[in-house]
Amino acid sequence: MTSRTPRPRERGIPEATVARLPLYLRALHGLSERGTPTVSSEELASVAGVNSAKLRKDLSHLGSYGTRGVGYDVEYLIYQISRELGLTQDWSVAIIGAGNLGRALADYGGFGTRGFRIAALLDADPKTVGREVAGLSVRHIDELEDVVSDEKVSIGVIATPAAAAQGVCDRCVGAGVGSILNFAPVVLNVPEHVDVRKVDLSIELQILAFHEQRKAVGRRGPGWADALEV
Amino acid sequence: MTSRTPRPRERGIPEATVARLPLYLRALHGLSERGTPTVSSEELASVAGVNSAKLRKDLSHLGSYGTRGVGYDVEYLIYQISRELGLTQDWSVAIIGAGNLGRALADYGGFGTRGFRIAALLDADPKTVGREVAGLSVRHIDELEDVVSDEKVSIGVIATPAAAAQGVCDRCVGAGVGSILNFAPVVLNVPEHVDVRKVDLSIELQILAFHEQRKAVGRRGPGWADALEV
């Protein structure tokens, strides 16, 4: 996310709202899995970690206002948000880097059900090329341009070591890939028209650490809380 | 995140602010890597994907107000947020499940530098136990309770198949683990005092899909935008 170029508002939906829609969608999928038919804005906001006034405003951008005393229909709201995010069509994704992370991503069940099709997994290592991973045969990085063109890849997922990431990114962009999801611990430079998001897997751990710290302070008593403040 | 139990406010920092602090931290680390000494609230807000009034309010909870005309000192703000999140001390983490994802997480460079120490990687498969991953020897799941106690593990990362996740979670909680980070595609049930966060790796892809859709509509011209609305 650090390397994401700010873009102007598109069709009136603020960028910050777009960033929150997947959070609502994740919360809604959780409710749907538990068989919950409707959800209040307060409840959905609490699960998604935003305040309910903001949630109502965000959803109003989608033309979704809920029903007084009932709330939002979970399945319909999933459909509305998915449509808004473009998830009702399939997006073709190429994963570059078939190490542990690339293989884990190729094998990740969540993508297929969310509108993403892993079209190819590529690697530079001859020992890895040709191996079967999640039903795909790993292809050589030299085939990248052909893969992008043949499979109409619009999103490239970079799961290479840091040193290889910029080179791979440049080749993706050169081949016409419009969006890059970067798992490598580097900041990538891309032209203006390309979107980059950087994933930092430690973010969720950081939120948990906050709660652990508070719990630890609670066990030690209030005196320690002040001491830790210093 | 879907299975996270809402908790009361702790020391006056709203839960929604806590959830955004790691986003600011990620943005700040990006600025720091580029050697940027100060950042305005507008700039930081844009990179983190929130509006600047909200960012200023969030940071005011930390007692950080920036300097008019200069903005925030990047390194000092990193320190303040890290301290607030409890990242200035080391947290001991156990990863359960040494498949592709577990191995990728154990090998993930971002954890060590963010205040997390991977204390152990455990698996139930005898063929995996004893293998070396990221400098750790994979331990058998039956050693979980000893590992938690010996290594003072406070955060358990579940990277098992879905079917095994609840059982592993129960054992973590029974052993005294206070926080669970769940990568398995299931909703986990935990007692009130335990924090659970669920990671959905497809979230960032969903945001990119939104932009790809908008770009595609732009290429086809406004007439198509209306057609896609239906």
XYZ file of C-alpha atoms in Angstrom:
460
model
C 0.000 0.000 0.000
C 2.911 2.357 0.665
C 3.786 2.566 -2.985
C 0.227 3.090 -4.205
C -0.150 6.164 -6.385
C -3.119 8.265 -5.218
C -5.730 8.449 -7.977
C -8.582 10.836 -8.492
C -12.027 9.728 -7.359
C -13.624 7.361 -9.806
C -17.359 7.636 -10.356
C -17.792 9.434 -7.050
C -16.639 6.651 -4.719
C -13.886 7.964 -2.432
C -10.654 5.970 -2.376
C -10.987 5.431 1.381
C -14.411 3.857 0.845
C -13.000 1.524 -1.810
C -10.330 0.424 0.675
C -13.025 -0.427 3.228
C -15.397 -2.313 0.912
C -13.310 -5.533 1.081
C -13.381 -5.303 4.896
C -17.179 -5.187 4.802
C -17.177 -8.009 2.285
C -14.945 -10.144 4.523
C -17.208 -9.470 7.514
C -20.285 -10.269 5.414
C -18.778 -13.537 4.153
C -18.208 -14.470 7.816
C -21.846 -13.716 8.652
C -22.993 -15.622 5.573
C -20.925 -18.680 6.608
C -22.723 -18.630 9.956
C -26.101 -18.419 8.202
C -26.949 -14.880 9.387
C -29.657 -13.436 7.051
C -29.565 -9.750 8.048
C -27.150 -7.457 9.896
C -27.503 -4.020 11.481
C -25.081 -1.260 10.552
C -23.795 -1.239 14.163
C -23.095 -4.980 14.105
C -21.432 -4.941 10.691
C -19.396 -1.862 11.623
C -18.204 -3.532 14.818
C -17.068 -6.702 13.021
C -15.371 -4.672 10.282
C -13.682 -2.355 12.782
C -15.124 0.991 11.619
C -17.765 3.251 13.135
C -21.339 2.726 12.030
C -21.926 6.266 10.699
C -18.987 5.820 8.344
C -20.232 2.396 7.295
C -23.684 3.764 6.476
C -22.110 6.570 4.459
C -19.818 4.131 2.612
C -22.721 1.872 1.706
C -24.842 4.812 0.607
C -22.267 5.310 -2.204
C -23.451 1.916 -3.452
C -27.084 2.956 -3.190
C -27.520 0.609 -0.229
C -29.368 2.033 2.760
C -30.661 -1.022 4.657
C -34.135 -1.306 6.174
C -35.007 0.464 9.415
C -35.314 -2.035 12.277
C -34.045 -4.899 10.076
C -30.666 -3.789 8.761
C -28.979 -4.987 5.606
C -29.691 -8.215 3.760
C -26.360 -10.070 4.024
C -26.463 -11.920 0.695
C -27.705 -8.910 -1.269
C -25.061 -6.653 0.242
C -22.376 -9.233 -0.656
C -23.666 -9.079 -4.224
C -23.733 -5.266 -4.276
C -20.202 -4.870 -2.933
C -18.855 -7.663 -5.162
C -20.385 -5.975 -8.192
C -18.926 -2.619 -7.186
C -15.469 -4.126 -6.723
C -15.716 -5.901 -10.065
C -15.737 -9.358 -8.496
C -18.766 -10.586 -10.414
C -16.427 -11.100 -13.357
C -13.314 -13.295 -13.294
C -9.891 -11.667 -13.089
C -6.897 -13.501 -14.443
C -3.909 -13.463 -12.101
C -0.286 -14.534 -12.627
C 1.876 -15.350 -9.615
C 5.577 -14.766 -10.160
C 7.818 -16.645 -7.743
C 7.054 -20.290 -6.931
C 8.784 -20.429 -3.560
C 6.892 -21.171 -0.344
C 4.851 -17.983 -0.566
C 4.028 -18.254 -4.277
C 2.997 -21.891 -3.846
C 0.908 -21.002 -0.794
C -0.837 -18.243 -2.750
C -1.477 -20.523 -5.752
C -2.995 -23.037 -3.356
C -5.018 -20.457 -1.425
C -8.698 -21.404 -1.547
C -9.936 -17.856 -1.038
C -9.014 -16.575 -4.496
C -11.179 -18.832 -6.635
C -14.323 -18.059 -4.674
C -13.659 -14.302 -4.756
C -13.531 -13.820 -8.516
C -9.851 -14.514 -9.168
C -8.431 -17.190 -11.443
C -4.767 -18.133 -11.022
C -3.801 -18.374 -14.680
C -0.129 -19.191 -14.151
C 2.656 -19.608 -11.637
C 6.114 -18.679 -12.926
C 9.657 -19.015 -11.607
C 13.208 -18.439 -12.768
C 14.666 -21.581 -11.172
C 14.957 -24.471 -13.690
C 14.554 -26.952 -10.798
C 11.125 -25.461 -9.996
C 9.870 -25.011 -13.571
C 7.598 -27.904 -14.575
C 6.642 -28.818 -10.999
C 2.926 -29.256 -10.322
C 1.460 -26.785 -7.814
C -2.275 -26.511 -7.143
C -3.062 -28.090 -10.502
C -0.702 -25.783 -12.400
C 2.612 -26.643 -13.973
C 5.161 -23.961 -12.973
C 6.252 -22.049 -16.101
C 9.555 -20.331 -16.790
C 9.702 -16.577 -16.204
C 10.781 -16.156 -19.837
C 7.223 -17.120 -20.807
C 5.804 -14.198 -18.812
C 4.912 -12.020 -21.806
C 3.190 -14.917 -23.606
C 1.290 -15.881 -20.465
C 0.045 -12.318 -19.914
C -1.103 -12.058 -23.513
C -2.602 -15.572 -23.880
C -4.338 -15.608 -20.485
C -5.346 -11.921 -20.488
C -3.613 -11.425 -17.140
C -4.542 -8.096 -15.561
C -3.062 -8.613 -12.081
C 0.491 -9.744 -11.355
C 1.324 -11.086 -7.893
C 5.009 -10.718 -7.053
C 6.233 -13.353 -4.600
C 9.905 -13.286 -5.544
C 12.906 -12.433 -3.353
C 13.361 -8.687 -2.867
C 16.270 -8.416 -5.308
C 14.237 -9.819 -8.215
C 11.021 -7.888 -7.592
C 11.635 -4.650 -9.544
C 12.841 -6.517 -12.636
C 9.807 -8.790 -12.574
C 7.554 -5.788 -12.002
C 9.025 -3.977 -15.030
C 8.431 -7.023 -17.212
C 4.821 -7.331 -15.996
C 4.189 -3.669 -16.766
C 5.895 -3.990 -20.149
C 3.641 -6.934 -20.971
C 0.534 -4.865 -20.191
C -0.304 -5.877 -16.623
C -2.231 -2.998 -15.036
C -2.081 -3.943 -11.351
C 0.647 -5.379 -9.156
C 0.230 -7.033 -5.771
C 3.661 -6.994 -4.149
C 4.618 -9.409 -1.362
C 8.349 -8.703 -1.713
C 9.767 -6.418 0.985
C 10.705 -3.589 -1.379
C 9.084 -0.432 -2.728
C 8.382 -0.849 -6.450
C 8.504 1.955 -8.990
C 5.810 1.846 -11.666
C 4.377 4.226 -14.260
C 1.435 6.430 -13.297
C -1.250 4.225 -14.896
C -0.247 1.091 -12.950
C -1.662 0.334 -9.497
C 0.622 -1.267 -6.920
C -0.378 -2.572 -3.530
C 2.166 -3.881 -1.067
C 1.141 -6.600 1.354
C 2.648 -6.589 4.812
C 1.734 -9.842 6.533
C 2.762 -8.448 9.902
C -0.135 -5.941 10.079
C -2.604 -8.313 11.712
C 0.066 -9.477 14.166
C 0.582 -5.846 15.129
C -3.073 -5.421 16.051
C -2.926 -8.593 18.152
C 0.235 -7.338 19.856
C -1.658 -4.236 20.928
C -4.305 -6.353 22.639
C -1.723 -8.663 24.207
C 0.075 -5.646 25.622
C -3.169 -4.293 27.104
C -3.985 -7.697 28.592
C -0.493 -7.964 30.093
C -0.860 -4.510 31.621
C -4.246 -5.516 33.029
C -2.733 -8.606 34.720
C 0.035 -6.552 36.305
C -2.350 -3.880 37.588
C -2.696 -0.176 36.818
C 0.655 0.801 38.344
C 2.464 -0.972 35.545
C 0.395 0.775 32.911
C 1.837 4.087 34.035
C 5.353 2.660 34.158
C 5.019 1.371 30.583
C 3.910 4.809 29.460
C 7.391 6.253 30.048
C -11.321 -10.291 11.445
C -14.825 -11.655 11.034
C -14.543 -13.740 14.180
C -13.003 -11.001 16.296
C -14.928 -10.374 19.516
C -15.560 -6.642 19.981
C -13.836 -5.424 23.140
C -14.411 -2.342 25.211
C -12.157 0.647 24.572
C -8.809 0.279 26.213
C -7.198 3.376 27.646
C -9.353 5.611 25.473
C -8.077 4.486 22.072
C -11.008 3.449 19.878
C -10.790 -0.007 18.325
C -11.108 1.498 14.835
C -8.054 3.668 15.529
C -6.069 0.627 16.683
C -6.951 -1.108 13.416
C -5.619 1.862 11.436
C -2.342 2.355 13.359
C -0.606 -0.518 11.492
C -1.682 1.058 8.181
C -0.014 4.306 9.203
C 3.008 2.348 10.376
C 3.256 0.538 7.053
C 3.011 3.835 5.164
C 5.627 5.384 7.466
C 8.025 2.455 6.989
C 7.671 3.016 3.236
C 8.514 6.711 3.627
C 11.404 5.856 5.915
C 12.811 3.384 3.364
C 12.793 6.221 0.791
C 14.585 8.508 3.250
C 11.677 10.952 3.728
C 12.244 12.883 6.998
C 8.791 14.499 7.488
C 5.304 13.946 6.139
C 2.147 16.068 6.101
C -1.108 14.621 7.402
C -2.589 14.899 3.893
C 0.299 12.961 2.356
C 0.333 10.251 5.032
C -3.459 9.951 4.878
C -3.359 9.539 1.121
C -0.741 6.774 1.244
C -2.591 4.992 4.069
C -5.953 5.333 2.302
C -7.866 7.314 4.966
C -8.942 10.939 5.081
C -6.588 13.400 6.717
C -9.006 14.671 9.393
C -9.419 11.088 10.624
C -5.670 10.551 10.578
C -5.050 13.688 12.637
C -7.702 12.572 15.126
C -6.228 9.052 15.320
C -2.739 10.384 15.949
C -4.021 12.831 18.565
C -4.957 9.755 20.662
C -1.202 9.081 20.781
C -0.488 12.652 21.786
C 0.994 13.314 18.354
C -0.075 16.525 16.643
C 2.680 17.241 14.107
C 4.127 20.681 13.458
C 2.214 23.265 11.430
C 3.806 23.749 8.020
C 6.210 20.822 8.575
C 4.043 17.828 9.385
C 5.063 14.755 11.343
C 8.594 13.527 11.939
C 8.586 10.127 10.196
C 11.013 8.302 12.520
C 9.493 9.666 15.710
C 5.970 8.806 14.583
C 7.159 5.250 13.774
C 8.473 5.049 17.329
C 5.260 6.443 18.863
C 2.969 4.082 16.964
C 5.269 1.098 17.579
C 5.266 1.846 21.298
C 1.477 2.189 21.326
C 1.056 -1.126 19.513
C 3.487 -2.820 21.900
C 6.067 -3.445 19.173
C 8.976 -2.026 21.129
C 9.034 -5.322 23.029
C 9.441 -8.751 21.405
C 6.416 -11.016 21.037
C 6.900 -14.732 20.854
C 4.911 -16.382 18.059
C 4.261 -20.049 17.263
C 3.206 -21.033 13.751
C 1.129 -24.191 13.577
C 1.082 -25.870 10.185
C 4.338 -26.216 8.249
C 2.844 -26.471 4.761
C 3.591 -23.906 2.051
C 1.887 -21.100 3.944
C 3.387 -21.905 7.353
C 6.848 -22.169 5.826
C 6.337 -18.907 3.931
C 5.290 -17.179 7.156
C 8.252 -18.592 9.097
C 10.510 -17.306 6.354
C 8.800 -13.910 6.101
C 11.349 -11.165 6.715
C 8.781 -8.633 7.897
C 8.077 -10.267 11.261
C 11.522 -10.033 12.836
C 11.873 -6.350 12.121
C 8.383 -5.598 13.456
C 8.824 -6.952 16.977
C 7.872 -10.591 16.434
C 10.034 -13.615 17.100
C 9.028 -16.907 15.507
C 9.659 -19.227 18.463
C 8.516 -22.451 16.809
C 6.947 -24.015 13.745
C 4.848 -27.120 14.441
C 3.157 -29.753 12.294
C 1.276 -33.014 12.718
C 2.868 -34.770 9.735
C 5.802 -37.030 10.799
C 7.395 -36.472 7.364
C 7.546 -32.721 8.032
C 8.628 -32.858 11.684
C 12.378 -32.345 12.018
C 12.748 -30.511 8.693
C 14.694 -27.246 8.780
C 12.682 -24.125 7.859
C 14.040 -20.601 8.241
C 16.566 -21.785 10.811
C 13.963 -23.671 12.846
C 13.511 -27.406 13.144
C 9.794 -28.238 12.683
C 8.413 -29.653 15.943
C 5.578 -32.108 16.438
C 2.173 -30.675 17.312
C 2.178 -32.815 20.473
C 4.904 -30.511 21.811
C 2.593 -27.476 21.476
C 1.884 -27.069 25.195
C 5.602 -27.355 26.098
C 6.552 -24.866 23.382
C 3.977 -22.312 24.553
C 5.159 -22.629 28.132
C 8.924 -22.744 27.456
C 8.950 -19.982 24.850
C 6.283 -17.799 26.497
C 4.246 -17.815 23.283
C 1.466 -15.233 23.348
C 0.382 -15.345 19.702
C -0.492 -18.505 17.779
C -0.577 -18.374 13.980
C -2.801 -21.069 12.496
C -1.734 -22.126 9.011
C -3.283 -25.597 9.013
C -5.928 -27.007 6.669
C -9.448 -25.851 7.557
C -10.452 -29.162 9.146
C -7.617 -29.058 11.704
C -7.904 -25.380 12.640
C -10.475 -25.470 15.467
C -8.709 -28.350 17.246
C -5.362 -26.566 17.031
C -6.994 -23.338 18.192
C -8.503 -25.093 21.246
C -5.105 -26.513 22.172
C -3.445 -23.097 21.825
C -6.077 -21.512 24.061
C -5.801 -24.370 26.566
C -2.037 -23.832 26.697
C -2.537 -20.146 27.521
C -2.138 -18.430 24.148
C -4.065 -15.136 24.285
C -4.229 -14.219 20.596
C -4.804 -16.234 17.452
C -4.020 -15.189 13.893
C -6.038 -17.471 11.644
C -5.113 -18.109 8.010
C -7.368 -21.172 7.715
C -10.618 -20.511 5.831
C -12.912 -21.219 8.807
C -14.515 -19.204 11.580
C -12.933 -20.162 14.915
C -14.762 -20.224 18.232
C -12.762 -18.979 21.223
C -13.500 -17.905 24.799
C -14.239 -14.218 25.459
C -10.726 -13.347 26.680
C -8.978 -14.577 23.518
C -8.497 -12.340 20.469
C -8.833 -13.875 17.027
C -8.072 -12.208 13.725
C -8.744 -13.915 10.417
C -6.526 -13.098 7.459
C -8.064 -13.066 4.005
C -5.276 -12.807 1.463
C -7.736 -11.899 -1.277
C -8.570 -8.462 0.196
C -5.785 -6.581 -1.573
C -6.624 -8.334 -4.829
C -10.191 -7.103 -4.458
C -9.065 -3.487 -4.243
C -6.922 -3.952 -7.353
C -9.861 -5.535 -9.160
C -11.888 -2.404 -8.488
C -9.261 -0.259 -10.193
C -8.856 -2.698 -13.074
C -12.605 -2.581 -13.639
C -12.599 1.221 -13.680
C -9.657 1.275 -16.086
C -11.413 -1.221 -18.363
C -14.561 0.908 -18.346
C -12.456 3.980 -19.176
C -10.937 2.236 -22.205
C -14.344 1.217 -23.509
C -15.784 4.718 -23.084
C -18.634 6.033 -20.939
C -21.364 4.145 -22.799
C -20.016 0.878 -21.407
C -19.934 2.212 -17.883
C -23.710 2.589 -17.991
C -24.147 -0.852 -19.507
C -22.040 -2.408 -16.735
C -24.209 -0.692 -14.159
C -27.201 -2.949 -14.965
